[in-house]
């Protein structure tokens, strides 16, 4: 699954602000990862895929990719999802909008979706519980009924 994240420039700005706020100096390796994510990190890229994408444009080590992804996840700039296959995948976390995923257990395919009704339901639950949500995860798993085996 790959898609161009919306508002890439906005996210880049946010990333720069949060990294500076966290006192992290900018480095070429990390900037390369961040710029790659801004362009192509719209939905679920593994660290390996990111490293491969970077290698096409220049040198980059897997270790620096993993370290950067860890930092970005901690700063809330990137969402990390652990797949059933044991592989962690990442996508940019945009403050204004996000999407969720359906994992097809038969084909391994991942379908991204947005649903205003779902978001409203989650907000309503938070209100009822009297909590302020900082994030939420929704993962649907199953089999697509729209295709033959
Ligand atoms: Zn996604
Ligand atoms: Zn949501």
mmCIF file of C-alpha atoms and ligand atoms in Angstrom:
data_model
loop_
_atom_site.group_PDB
_atom_site.id
_atom_site.type_symbol
_atom_site.label_atom_id
_atom_site.label_comp_id
_atom_site.label_asym_id
_atom_site.label_seq_id
_atom_site.Cartn_x
_atom_site.Cartn_y
_atom_site.Cartn_z
ATOM 1 C CA UNK A 1 0.000 0.000 0.000
ATOM 2 C CA UNK A 2 1.445 3.312 -0.976
ATOM 3 C CA UNK A 3 -0.030 6.737 -1.303
ATOM 4 C CA UNK A 4 1.154 10.292 -1.210
ATOM 5 C CA UNK A 5 0.439 11.760 2.203
ATOM 6 C CA UNK A 6 -1.731 14.835 2.159
ATOM 7 C CA UNK A 7 -0.180 18.125 3.212
ATOM 8 C CA UNK A 8 3.386 16.864 2.971
ATOM 9 C CA UNK A 9 4.827 20.360 3.435
ATOM 10 C CA UNK A 10 2.765 20.936 6.525
ATOM 11 C CA UNK A 11 3.962 17.665 8.007
ATOM 12 C CA UNK A 12 7.592 18.506 7.180
ATOM 13 C CA UNK A 13 7.228 21.771 9.040
ATOM 14 C CA UNK A 14 5.648 20.055 12.006
ATOM 15 C CA UNK A 15 8.426 17.451 12.031
ATOM 16 C CA UNK A 16 11.073 20.174 12.010
ATOM 17 C CA UNK A 17 9.385 21.991 14.868
ATOM 18 C CA UNK A 18 9.013 18.916 17.052
ATOM 19 C CA UNK A 19 12.543 17.695 16.425
ATOM 20 C CA UNK A 20 13.946 21.102 17.330
ATOM 21 C CA UNK A 21 11.643 21.223 20.340
ATOM 22 C CA UNK A 22 13.041 17.883 21.464
ATOM 23 C CA UNK A 23 16.543 19.307 21.144
ATOM 24 C CA UNK A 24 17.506 16.977 18.315
ATOM 25 C CA UNK A 25 20.011 18.413 15.900
ATOM 26 C CA UNK A 26 19.225 17.842 12.269
ATOM 27 C CA UNK A 27 21.352 15.308 10.470
ATOM 28 C CA UNK A 28 21.609 14.341 6.837
ATOM 29 C CA UNK A 29 20.571 10.720 7.416
ATOM 30 C CA UNK A 30 17.518 11.680 9.427
ATOM 31 C CA UNK A 31 16.527 14.423 7.007
ATOM 32 C CA UNK A 32 16.636 11.934 4.164
ATOM 33 C CA UNK A 33 14.256 9.606 6.023
ATOM 34 C CA UNK A 34 11.910 12.466 6.879
ATOM 35 C CA UNK A 35 11.823 13.773 3.328
ATOM 36 C CA UNK A 36 11.221 10.284 1.993
ATOM 37 C CA UNK A 37 8.331 9.802 4.435
ATOM 38 C CA UNK A 38 6.832 13.158 3.512
ATOM 39 C CA UNK A 39 6.719 12.103 -0.122
ATOM 40 C CA UNK A 40 5.910 8.423 0.114
ATOM 41 C CA UNK A 41 5.037 7.610 3.699
ATOM 42 C CA UNK A 42 1.299 8.040 3.322
ATOM 43 C CA UNK A 43 0.535 4.476 4.262
ATOM 44 C CA UNK A 44 2.398 1.605 5.892
ATOM 45 C CA UNK A 45 5.999 1.394 4.781
ATOM 46 C CA UNK A 46 8.348 -1.051 6.467
ATOM 47 C CA UNK A 47 11.768 0.170 7.601
ATOM 48 C CA UNK A 48 13.240 -2.069 4.925
ATOM 49 C CA UNK A 49 11.142 -0.443 2.208
ATOM 50 C CA UNK A 50 12.186 2.990 3.436
ATOM 51 C CA UNK A 51 15.848 1.988 3.490
ATOM 52 C CA UNK A 52 15.541 0.585 -0.030
ATOM 53 C CA UNK A 53 13.837 3.750 -1.244
ATOM 54 C CA UNK A 54 16.652 5.830 0.220
ATOM 55 C CA UNK A 55 19.397 3.688 -1.202
ATOM 56 C CA UNK A 56 18.206 4.538 -4.687
ATOM 57 C CA UNK A 57 18.935 8.172 -3.966
ATOM 58 C CA UNK A 58 22.138 7.836 -2.028
ATOM 59 C CA UNK A 59 23.862 6.149 0.865
ATOM 60 C CA UNK A 60 21.920 5.387 4.002
ATOM 61 C CA UNK A 61 22.281 2.752 6.639
ATOM 62 C CA UNK A 62 19.510 0.580 7.990
ATOM 63 C CA UNK A 63 20.519 1.504 11.538
ATOM 64 C CA UNK A 64 19.941 5.191 10.966
ATOM 65 C CA UNK A 65 16.567 4.457 9.356
ATOM 66 C CA UNK A 66 15.465 2.423 12.381
ATOM 67 C CA UNK A 67 16.756 5.026 14.822
ATOM 68 C CA UNK A 68 14.990 7.838 12.988
ATOM 69 C CA UNK A 69 11.716 5.924 12.807
ATOM 70 C CA UNK A 70 11.936 5.297 16.541
ATOM 71 C CA UNK A 71 12.484 9.001 17.249
ATOM 72 C CA UNK A 72 9.651 10.061 14.947
ATOM 73 C CA UNK A 73 7.301 7.541 16.540
ATOM 74 C CA UNK A 74 8.163 8.819 20.017
ATOM 75 C CA UNK A 75 7.484 12.382 18.898
ATOM 76 C CA UNK A 76 4.100 11.375 17.490
ATOM 77 C CA UNK A 77 5.148 12.254 13.948
ATOM 78 C CA UNK A 78 4.823 8.711 12.692
ATOM 79 C CA UNK A 79 2.358 5.930 13.418
ATOM 80 C CA UNK A 80 3.796 2.483 13.889
ATOM 81 C CA UNK A 81 1.715 -0.605 13.203
ATOM 82 C CA UNK A 82 2.911 -4.079 13.992
ATOM 83 C CA UNK A 83 1.662 -6.449 11.348
ATOM 84 C CA UNK A 84 0.591 -10.025 11.918
ATOM 85 C CA UNK A 85 3.696 -10.988 9.942
ATOM 86 C CA UNK A 86 5.860 -9.513 12.696
ATOM 87 C CA UNK A 87 6.955 -6.610 10.531
ATOM 88 C CA UNK A 88 6.530 -3.081 11.873
ATOM 89 C CA UNK A 89 5.214 -0.586 9.343
ATOM 90 C CA UNK A 90 5.141 3.178 9.533
ATOM 91 C CA UNK A 91 3.166 6.052 8.087
ATOM 92 C CA UNK A 92 3.132 9.782 8.697
ATOM 93 C CA UNK A 93 0.859 10.937 11.498
ATOM 94 C CA UNK A 94 -0.953 14.048 10.427
ATOM 95 C CA UNK A 95 -2.611 16.072 13.194
ATOM 96 C CA UNK A 96 -5.702 16.930 11.163
ATOM 97 C CA UNK A 97 -6.609 13.699 9.490
ATOM 98 C CA UNK A 98 -5.786 10.051 9.514
ATOM 99 C CA UNK A 99 -7.081 6.759 8.275
ATOM 100 C CA UNK A 100 -7.395 3.193 9.449
ATOM 101 C CA UNK A 101 -6.700 -0.188 7.926
ATOM 102 C CA UNK A 102 -8.356 -3.411 6.973
ATOM 103 C CA UNK A 103 -6.046 -6.439 6.847
ATOM 104 C CA UNK A 104 -7.223 -9.166 4.533
ATOM 105 C CA UNK A 105 -6.190 -12.368 6.267
ATOM 106 C CA UNK A 106 -6.504 -14.396 3.103
ATOM 107 C CA UNK A 107 -4.497 -12.276 0.705
ATOM 108 C CA UNK A 108 -2.349 -10.254 3.099
ATOM 109 C CA UNK A 109 -3.622 -7.156 1.355
ATOM 110 C CA UNK A 110 -4.091 -3.960 3.361
ATOM 111 C CA UNK A 111 -6.882 -1.532 2.559
ATOM 112 C CA UNK A 112 -6.820 1.983 3.996
ATOM 113 C CA UNK A 113 -10.111 3.652 4.817
ATOM 114 C CA UNK A 114 -11.522 6.743 6.464
ATOM 115 C CA UNK A 115 -14.869 6.852 8.188
ATOM 116 C CA UNK A 116 -16.390 9.948 9.743
ATOM 117 C CA UNK A 117 -18.994 7.873 11.583
ATOM 118 C CA UNK A 118 -16.252 5.798 13.208
ATOM 119 C CA UNK A 119 -14.339 8.910 14.270
ATOM 120 C CA UNK A 120 -17.503 10.383 15.751
ATOM 121 C CA UNK A 121 -18.245 7.160 17.606
ATOM 122 C CA UNK A 122 -14.736 7.135 19.103
ATOM 123 C CA UNK A 123 -15.073 10.786 20.161
ATOM 124 C CA UNK A 124 -18.429 9.975 21.754
ATOM 125 C CA UNK A 125 -16.955 7.061 23.699
ATOM 126 C CA UNK A 126 -14.110 9.260 24.956
ATOM 127 C CA UNK A 127 -16.635 11.846 26.083
ATOM 128 C CA UNK A 128 -18.690 9.226 27.884
ATOM 129 C CA UNK A 129 -15.562 7.904 29.614
ATOM 130 C CA UNK A 130 -14.511 11.437 30.516
ATOM 131 C CA UNK A 131 -11.078 11.045 28.947
ATOM 132 C CA UNK A 132 -9.032 13.136 26.587
ATOM 133 C CA UNK A 133 -7.749 10.937 23.810
ATOM 134 C CA UNK A 134 -4.239 11.460 22.527
ATOM 135 C CA UNK A 135 -4.543 8.818 19.821
ATOM 136 C CA UNK A 136 -6.428 5.703 18.855
ATOM 137 C CA UNK A 137 -5.877 2.658 16.712
ATOM 138 C CA UNK A 138 -8.477 0.744 14.779
ATOM 139 C CA UNK A 139 -7.537 -2.340 12.820
ATOM 140 C CA UNK A 140 -10.093 -4.455 11.023
ATOM 141 C CA UNK A 141 -9.156 -8.004 10.098
ATOM 142 C CA UNK A 142 -11.032 -10.461 7.988
ATOM 143 C CA UNK A 143 -11.657 -11.638 4.489
ATOM 144 C CA UNK A 144 -12.859 -9.570 1.633
ATOM 145 C CA UNK A 145 -16.209 -10.845 0.437
ATOM 146 C CA UNK A 146 -15.782 -9.088 -2.876
ATOM 147 C CA UNK A 147 -13.310 -11.508 -4.352
ATOM 148 C CA UNK A 148 -13.057 -15.173 -5.066
ATOM 149 C CA UNK A 149 -10.420 -17.212 -3.296
HETATM 150 ZN ZN1 LIG B 1 -2.260 3.679 6.188
HETATM 151 ZN ZN1 LIG B 2 -9.559 7.301 13.634
#
